[in-house]
Amino acid sequence: MPGDGNQLTERVPDAVPSDEALLVVRAGEGDEDAFEVLVRRHGPTMLQLATRVLGDRADAEDAVQDAFVSAWRKLPEFRRDASFHTWLYRIVTNRCLNRLRARRPAADLDSVPEQAAPEHQASPARAAESRAAADALAKAMAALSPEQRVCWVLREMQGLSYESIAETVGISLQAVRGRVFRARRSLTEAMSAWR
Amino acid sequence: MAMSANRDRPEDSRYEEEDERLDCGRLLTDVWDAWDTGRSSDDPHFADCPHCSAALADLKGLGDAVRRSCAQEPGPPDATAVTARVMDLVRLELRPGRPLPLGEPEEDHWMVEAAVARMLRAAVDGLPGVRAGSCRVTPLDHEDPTGELHVRVEVAASLGVPMRDLADAVRARIAEVADRDIGIRLATTDVLVVDILDPVDSLDVFYEASGHGGYGEGNDGTDTATGDHADGRADGYGTGAAR
Amino acid sequence: MTADTSRDRVAGAAAEAARGVPGVAFLRPGVADLLRTRITDRTQRRAPLTGNRTPGVRVGRDEGGGWRLDIRLVLRRGHRALDVTRAVRTAVLAALPEEPAVSVRITVTGVV
């Protein structure tokens, strides 16, 4: 019954207006179908962000789920001149940060998932090399502090500016620079050992 | 640069304190900053210096691993399952709003505001070139919860429709649906144009084409004669003069 | 007949009468029944009746000893809300002919 996901989402009227500001206002006034359109629209991006930050898909789904439910609760207070995407991004990032902090460091190193291999790789040798690089990176990332990891992923994988990261995480620009620097140093050391 | 180490929060302290001075005398942060900002090719030192070159190679190697790692991802994740889980939870904590009186005051029949608003918005969406945003329905007299109602609806509209005609059409449509499809007693309807509809968006996506068929063009509007705010400047959410 | 069973009987009869009115998608369930009811609505099957047997119907006594019913329902799109609530009231009263004083409050909580 709860796994009946496809059926449940088919019900969304895809005829709700496509304009985001209208959808956000409607959702804030209790229109859950409008909210569903927003969840579908932003879900993949947020899931990708959370998966990169957390390094684990199941964990990422939990974080994104929590973030969206929290967004539903907070929507009535959402200021409409703000960007919904940015607001959501911040909520997801902070959920991920809390999850990283709650992880036990010892368990973390053991739980680095092996990267799933896409099936459309051209060269098997090159694919194996890429996979090995990805695995090495994942293991190196597991050694970062939660704060370093979040800032570094936002910078290097999500392509955010230092200013955007400071705003998203809610810390000073200087703190962001420090975290990214320390993450880079830790990762370059780990990766040069791998190479 | 200012020196202001924060001893209470080591994570936020000046990272230069942990910086590394390479054997050539350069700071690692400066070398990497030069790479970040694309200045590393401007300074011939970087190419000539083995220490700086090694530091840059490390960073490039890391960047390469990041690219490969991202390329390993099978594309944008499928959020179908998480969407379903979110909506199951959301539907356990709906925000229905207050009950509004249906029919005559003594009947004790009600409809929650969120449901009324949804039907009114759908009706507005059915008009060409108009989309409803906020829609609040409240008793005209807050002392009398069974009395007549006041609607305040915000719309986004395509350019080209005169504001007053637009407001009249919206008001007439709302009056029609309130009476014919719901059964609430409306006293007044305020229409506020708060945004310009993107021409692409205005290609008439109906909220629900089936089940709501048969709306005629509302044309009397005589019972919703007040509250013409349609001259609000249509320059975007949060900035319209009518707000 | 105890007070509880007579209350249950009134609630059950009212719920059944209300559910039979065209335009009533379903009676508004309690939180525990919500997911199941949504799925039931989609698959056109009846939800298994467990726990509260009459979700969406609350029954109390008013000061004069008559029944006071509070019915919550979700409207099916394409039906006029007020017509449906009036038909529900008529159907509920008709289903309880031997009950002397019955007052009915009806609330539409959603539209599907």
JSON list of N, CA and C in Angstrom, two decimals, chain B residues 75-105:
[
{"chain": "B", "resi": 75, "resn": "GLY", "atom": "N", "xyz": [22.45, 10.16, -14.08]},
{"chain": "B", "resi": 75, "resn": "GLY", "atom": "CA", "xyz": [21.53, 11.22, -14.50]},
{"chain": "B", "resi": 75, "resn": "GLY", "atom": "C", "xyz": [20.73, 11.72, -13.32]},
{"chain": "B", "resi": 76, "resn": "PRO", "atom": "N", "xyz": [19.82, 12.67, -13.57]},
{"chain": "B", "resi": 76, "resn": "PRO", "atom": "CA", "xyz": [19.03, 13.22, -12.47]},
{"chain": "B", "resi": 76, "resn": "PRO", "atom": "C", "xyz": [18.24, 12.11, -11.79]},
{"chain": "B", "resi": 77, "resn": "PRO", "atom": "N", "xyz": [18.28, 12.06, -10.48]},
{"chain": "B", "resi": 77, "resn": "PRO", "atom": "CA", "xyz": [17.60, 10.97, -9.78]},
{"chain": "B", "resi": 77, "resn": "PRO", "atom": "C", "xyz": [16.09, 11.01, -9.99]},
{"chain": "B", "resi": 78, "resn": "ASP", "atom": "N", "xyz": [15.50, 9.85, -9.96]},
{"chain": "B", "resi": 78, "resn": "ASP", "atom": "CA", "xyz": [14.05, 9.74, -10.06]},
{"chain": "B", "resi": 78, "resn": "ASP", "atom": "C", "xyz": [13.44, 10.04, -8.68]},
{"chain": "B", "resi": 79, "resn": "ALA", "atom": "N", "xyz": [12.64, 11.09, -8.61]},
{"chain": "B", "resi": 79, "resn": "ALA", "atom": "CA", "xyz": [12.08, 11.50, -7.32]},
{"chain": "B", "resi": 79, "resn": "ALA", "atom": "C", "xyz": [10.64, 11.03, -7.15]},
{"chain": "B", "resi": 80, "resn": "THR", "atom": "N", "xyz": [10.20, 10.10, -7.96]},
{"chain": "B", "resi": 80, "resn": "THR", "atom": "CA", "xyz": [8.79, 9.67, -7.89]},
{"chain": "B", "resi": 80, "resn": "THR", "atom": "C", "xyz": [8.45, 9.10, -6.52]},
{"chain": "B", "resi": 81, "resn": "ALA", "atom": "N", "xyz": [9.32, 8.22, -6.02]},
{"chain": "B", "resi": 81, "resn": "ALA", "atom": "CA", "xyz": [9.02, 7.56, -4.75]},
{"chain": "B", "resi": 81, "resn": "ALA", "atom": "C", "xyz": [9.02, 8.58, -3.61]},
{"chain": "B", "resi": 82, "resn": "VAL", "atom": "N", "xyz": [10.00, 9.46, -3.62]},
{"chain": "B", "resi": 82, "resn": "VAL", "atom": "CA", "xyz": [10.08, 10.41, -2.51]},
{"chain": "B", "resi": 82, "resn": "VAL", "atom": "C", "xyz": [8.92, 11.40, -2.59]},
{"chain": "B", "resi": 83, "resn": "THR", "atom": "N", "xyz": [8.49, 11.74, -3.80]},
{"chain": "B", "resi": 83, "resn": "THR", "atom": "CA", "xyz": [7.32, 12.61, -3.95]},
{"chain": "B", "resi": 83, "resn": "THR", "atom": "C", "xyz": [6.08, 11.97, -3.33]},
{"chain": "B", "resi": 84, "resn": "ALA", "atom": "N", "xyz": [5.90, 10.68, -3.61]},
{"chain": "B", "resi": 84, "resn": "ALA", "atom": "CA", "xyz": [4.73, 9.98, -3.06]},
{"chain": "B", "resi": 84, "resn": "ALA", "atom": "C", "xyz": [4.79, 9.95, -1.53]},
{"chain": "B", "resi": 85, "resn": "ARG", "atom": "N", "xyz": [5.97, 9.70, -1.01]},
{"chain": "B", "resi": 85, "resn": "ARG", "atom": "CA", "xyz": [6.10, 9.65, 0.46]},
{"chain": "B", "resi": 85, "resn": "ARG", "atom": "C", "xyz": [5.83, 11.03, 1.07]},
{"chain": "B", "resi": 86, "resn": "VAL", "atom": "N", "xyz": [6.36, 12.07, 0.45]},
{"chain": "B", "resi": 86, "resn": "VAL", "atom": "CA", "xyz": [6.13, 13.42, 0.95]},
{"chain": "B", "resi": 86, "resn": "VAL", "atom": "C", "xyz": [4.63, 13.73, 0.96]},
{"chain": "B", "resi": 87, "resn": "MET", "atom": "N", "xyz": [3.96, 13.41, -0.15]},
{"chain": "B", "resi": 87, "resn": "MET", "atom": "CA", "xyz": [2.55, 13.79, -0.25]},
{"chain": "B", "resi": 87, "resn": "MET", "atom": "C", "xyz": [1.69, 12.97, 0.71]},
{"chain": "B", "resi": 88, "resn": "ASP", "atom": "N", "xyz": [2.06, 11.72, 0.96]},
{"chain": "B", "resi": 88, "resn": "ASP", "atom": "CA", "xyz": [1.33, 10.95, 1.98]},
{"chain": "B", "resi": 88, "resn": "ASP", "atom": "C", "xyz": [1.40, 11.65, 3.33]},
{"chain": "B", "resi": 89, "resn": "LEU", "atom": "N", "xyz": [2.57, 12.16, 3.66]},
{"chain": "B", "resi": 89, "resn": "LEU", "atom": "CA", "xyz": [2.74, 12.85, 4.94]},
{"chain": "B", "resi": 89, "resn": "LEU", "atom": "C", "xyz": [2.02, 14.20, 4.93]},
{"chain": "B", "resi": 90, "resn": "VAL", "atom": "N", "xyz": [2.12, 14.92, 3.82]},
{"chain": "B", "resi": 90, "resn": "VAL", "atom": "CA", "xyz": [1.47, 16.22, 3.73]},
{"chain": "B", "resi": 90, "resn": "VAL", "atom": "C", "xyz": [-0.05, 16.07, 3.90]},
{"chain": "B", "resi": 91, "resn": "ARG", "atom": "N", "xyz": [-0.60, 15.02, 3.32]},
{"chain": "B", "resi": 91, "resn": "ARG", "atom": "CA", "xyz": [-2.06, 14.85, 3.40]},
{"chain": "B", "resi": 91, "resn": "ARG", "atom": "C", "xyz": [-2.51, 14.43, 4.79]},
{"chain": "B", "resi": 92, "resn": "LEU", "atom": "N", "xyz": [-1.58, 14.13, 5.67]},
{"chain": "B", "resi": 92, "resn": "LEU", "atom": "CA", "xyz": [-1.93, 13.90, 7.06]},
{"chain": "B", "resi": 92, "resn": "LEU", "atom": "C", "xyz": [-1.94, 15.21, 7.85]},
{"chain": "B", "resi": 93, "resn": "GLU", "atom": "N", "xyz": [-1.40, 16.26, 7.28]},
{"chain": "B", "resi": 93, "resn": "GLU", "atom": "CA", "xyz": [-1.44, 17.55, 7.97]},
{"chain": "B", "resi": 93, "resn": "GLU", "atom": "C", "xyz": [-1.85, 18.66, 7.02]},
{"chain": "B", "resi": 94, "resn": "LEU", "atom": "N", "xyz": [-3.06, 18.54, 6.53]},
{"chain": "B", "resi": 94, "resn": "LEU", "atom": "CA", "xyz": [-3.60, 19.54, 5.62]},
{"chain": "B", "resi": 94, "resn": "LEU", "atom": "C", "xyz": [-3.93, 20.82, 6.40]},
{"chain": "B", "resi": 95, "resn": "ARG", "atom": "N", "xyz": [-4.05, 21.89, 5.65]},
{"chain": "B", "resi": 95, "resn": "ARG", "atom": "CA", "xyz": [-4.45, 23.17, 6.26]},
{"chain": "B", "resi": 95, "resn": "ARG", "atom": "C", "xyz": [-5.77, 23.59, 5.62]},
{"chain": "B", "resi": 96, "resn": "PRO", "atom": "N", "xyz": [-6.88, 23.10, 6.13]},
{"chain": "B", "resi": 96, "resn": "PRO", "atom": "CA", "xyz": [-8.17, 23.33, 5.46]},
{"chain": "B", "resi": 96, "resn": "PRO", "atom": "C", "xyz": [-8.69, 24.75, 5.61]},
{"chain": "B", "resi": 97, "resn": "GLY", "atom": "N", "xyz": [-8.20, 25.48, 6.61]},
{"chain": "B", "resi": 97, "resn": "GLY", "atom": "CA", "xyz": [-8.75, 26.81, 6.81]},
{"chain": "B", "resi": 97, "resn": "GLY", "atom": "C", "xyz": [-10.09, 26.75, 7.53]},
{"chain": "B", "resi": 98, "resn": "ARG", "atom": "N", "xyz": [-10.71, 27.90, 7.68]},
{"chain": "B", "resi": 98, "resn": "ARG", "atom": "CA", "xyz": [-11.94, 27.94, 8.47]},
{"chain": "B", "resi": 98, "resn": "ARG", "atom": "C", "xyz": [-13.14, 27.46, 7.64]},
{"chain": "B", "resi": 99, "resn": "PRO", "atom": "N", "xyz": [-14.17, 26.94, 8.32]},
{"chain": "B", "resi": 99, "resn": "PRO", "atom": "CA", "xyz": [-15.40, 26.59, 7.59]},
{"chain": "B", "resi": 99, "resn": "PRO", "atom": "C", "xyz": [-16.17, 27.84, 7.20]},
{"chain": "B", "resi": 100, "resn": "LEU", "atom": "N", "xyz": [-16.68, 27.84, 5.96]},
{"chain": "B", "resi": 100, "resn": "LEU", "atom": "CA", "xyz": [-17.47, 28.96, 5.46]},
{"chain": "B", "resi": 100, "resn": "LEU", "atom": "C", "xyz": [-18.90, 28.47, 5.24]},
{"chain": "B", "resi": 101, "resn": "PRO", "atom": "N", "xyz": [-19.87, 29.35, 5.47]},
{"chain": "B", "resi": 101, "resn": "PRO", "atom": "CA", "xyz": [-21.26, 28.90, 5.42]},
{"chain": "B", "resi": 101, "resn": "PRO", "atom": "C", "xyz": [-21.74, 28.62, 3.99]},
{"chain": "B", "resi": 102, "resn": "LEU", "atom": "N", "xyz": [-22.34, 27.47, 3.81]},
{"chain": "B", "resi": 102, "resn": "LEU", "atom": "CA", "xyz": [-23.03, 27.14, 2.56]},
{"chain": "B", "resi": 102, "resn": "LEU", "atom": "C", "xyz": [-24.51, 27.42, 2.77]},
{"chain": "B", "resi": 103, "resn": "GLY", "atom": "N", "xyz": [-25.18, 27.92, 1.75]},
{"chain": "B", "resi": 103, "resn": "GLY", "atom": "CA", "xyz": [-26.62, 28.10, 1.83]},
{"chain": "B", "resi": 103, "resn": "GLY", "atom": "C", "xyz": [-27.04, 29.17, 2.83]},
{"chain": "B", "resi": 104, "resn": "GLU", "atom": "N", "xyz": [-28.14, 28.94, 3.51]},
{"chain": "B", "resi": 104, "resn": "GLU", "atom": "CA", "xyz": [-28.69, 29.93, 4.42]},
{"chain": "B", "resi": 104, "resn": "GLU", "atom": "C", "xyz": [-28.06, 29.79, 5.80]},
{"chain": "B", "resi": 105, "resn": "PRO", "atom": "N", "xyz": [-28.05, 30.90, 6.56]},
{"chain": "B", "resi": 105, "resn": "PRO", "atom": "CA", "xyz": [-27.36, 30.89, 7.85]},
{"chain": "B", "resi": 105, "resn": "PRO", "atom": "C", "xyz": [-27.82, 29.76, 8.78]}
]
